Amino acid sequence: MKNLYKLRKILFLFLTMMCIFMLCSCGAKEINLADYLVAEFEGLDGDGSVEAHIDYSKLAKDMKKDDKSDEQELYDKMPEISFEMEENEDKLKNGDKITFRVYGIGNMDDKDYKFIEGSKTFTVENLEEAEILDPFKDIDVYFVGDPSNSDLYVINRSDNELLKHSSYDSDRMSGLKIGDKIEIGVSGAIAESARENKIVIKDTKKTYIVEKVNGLIKDISEIDKESLDSLIKRQDDMVERYLINNALDIIKSLGGETDERMYERAYDPWSGYDYKDASSKFTKKLSKIYFLKPKNNVASIFSRELCLLYKITVSNDLNETPLQGYLSLPLNPLIKGDDGKILIPYKDYQYNSAIILPNSYNYEDIAEIIRRDNRNTIIQEKDID
């Protein structure tokens, strides 16, 4: 009988404890913190971003047991909540899936609430439609020099308004050999300009392998007539632009009269003055070609160049007597194409530094000045008929 009594007592205590545990469990409201994570997407389709936050107002509302709940007390019972993407994503596009992990710190359990950590996945949506642009589609990449020591040279052939003025570079521009891998990047500023025009840049970096090396022109005799004629023809418009856009400087260099007020305003960024002197009239005639190369015959990509020497005449409203002189225009690089001819870039050569000389200089003086201006070089000459 005593054993039966003890058994009933143990069973009663066990049932009492179970009831207490069940009552406590039923009393604590379970809340999954991930349910209150909100994500908003913005930007362009293919270049979108996400902003995420916890909706504390909704959390507080769901924590209320009745209308008499004190809101501040509810906020005090909340744990500190943090979240992070399981994998960092950038350049989001519509339809992508991204997952956040939501964590709670402190106050995860009390008699009223049980907070649970969790994950939440979102589907990217509502990003603006955009044009996708590949900045590497219309560039030619050359490695120039020797197979064991070459330089990187990129020709930009793009006609796209956004890309045609873009620059390309790499952390390794020289000292390259066959088999090397390099990463070429397009100028960072292009991405921001692209967004403003609702364009997405597909990639801003691309890996290339040095598979072959193009040589440099080493002697003026290697420049064939067809290549030379093509190069000169391509430069005609650029020379015209240079003469017009630098009219005031040219007239001054040749000892002519200029309107000083006009000259000063040309360099005043706040004057609104057009740099061009519309009254100036130029004639030009190609007179000589100088071929410059280093004395030590190094293979650097810009170590060889042509200087086109033009005989120029200029006149304007302040100079009734035409002014005569010379314009020396350096052109580089001089790269051999696969057919052995000069590789003519898709775009015009850009003048590095033009030299204006008065008519009193003779060809020997000019050659010396050009040699001095381009240090450590020797000069070969070619007369133009």
Phi, psi and omega in degrees: 000318179297323179295321179294320179297316179297321181296319179296321181296317179296317181296321179296316179296320180295315180295324179296315179295320179297321179295317180299316181297318181292321179295319179294318182294318180292334183282334182274123181277127182273129183229122177272115184298330182296336180294344186253010175276131181240136179237137177235136184249140180214161179107201185259149178296111185108348179215037184273167178223166182235140172241125182239150177203162176270132177274086183293329179296317179293322179297315179297321180297318181287340179280342182297135175265332176201177183293347182270359181298135178279121186298320181295323177298323179296316179296324179294332181278345181289144173283168170284127187249133175227164181205159176205153176288139179295326174225125180296127181240136170228173183050053182291149175229157180303134180099344177297150175251128176232141184240134176249143171257130184249129183242152172239143180234117179076157176052033182283336180223134166211186186293340183257329187223144174236110183268135184241133174283156181191187180235155177216133181251136179241151172256125182294133181207168174068019174279144182292142176295141184215158174277135178265128184236129178260108184287353182255002182293319187245042173238149173250129182251123180238148171243121194237135177133236178248153181304333181258358182200085184239163179249150175277136176219125182245129175254122180266112182258006187291141173260358180294134184302327182280325188265336191294341177254009182284149177251154181232139178210178182212160177286349175232101182261342184214174180069028184268148178228163180306131179098344179294147173251134177226156177251122179256134180239149176268151184309134185298331184296341184294328183298316180293318178298323180296315181301320180298334181255016180056047178235139178251126176280120186301307177215145177257355178220149179211144181266135177234153177246136176286103182256329176212159183235130175271145180273171176255149172296126184253347183209148183298334179292343179281349182273108182285157185298321181298314179295318182295315179299320180294318180297313181297318180298319180295334184271348186304312181296321181294321178295318177301316180296320181297317181297316181290313186289341181243027186305313183297316178297317182296315180298318179296318181296331180269008176082018181272171179275140173224155175282110185300323179295320178296319182296316180295319181294332180297335181254006178266109184296344182261359185280339184072013185281137176284128184298333184288144173256097187296339183278347183282139179236133184239148163235151181216150177212125179293126187249319184211157173234128175254135176251120183254136175214154184289149179297324181272003175060032178297158186261018180300143188299329181255019183277351178232138179205161173260142170245114177273123182255117181253138169274121185240151173230135180223143175215152174209187187298332183269351182230094181293323178275123181302141178265138181240150179184201183230148174237118177256126186235108181286142178229131174203166001274168179247091187253139175279128174281180181297334180269005179089350180273168178296134176281109181274116179303153181298321180263168175299146168299146174261135180289132179280306179202111179276148178241128176253127183230141178294165183293342183290344181282141173261177186295327178294318177300315182297316180300320180294319180295317179297319179296319180291323180290329178249089191299152176059038179236158169244162188235136167248150184241151175221120178281147177254127180295000000 
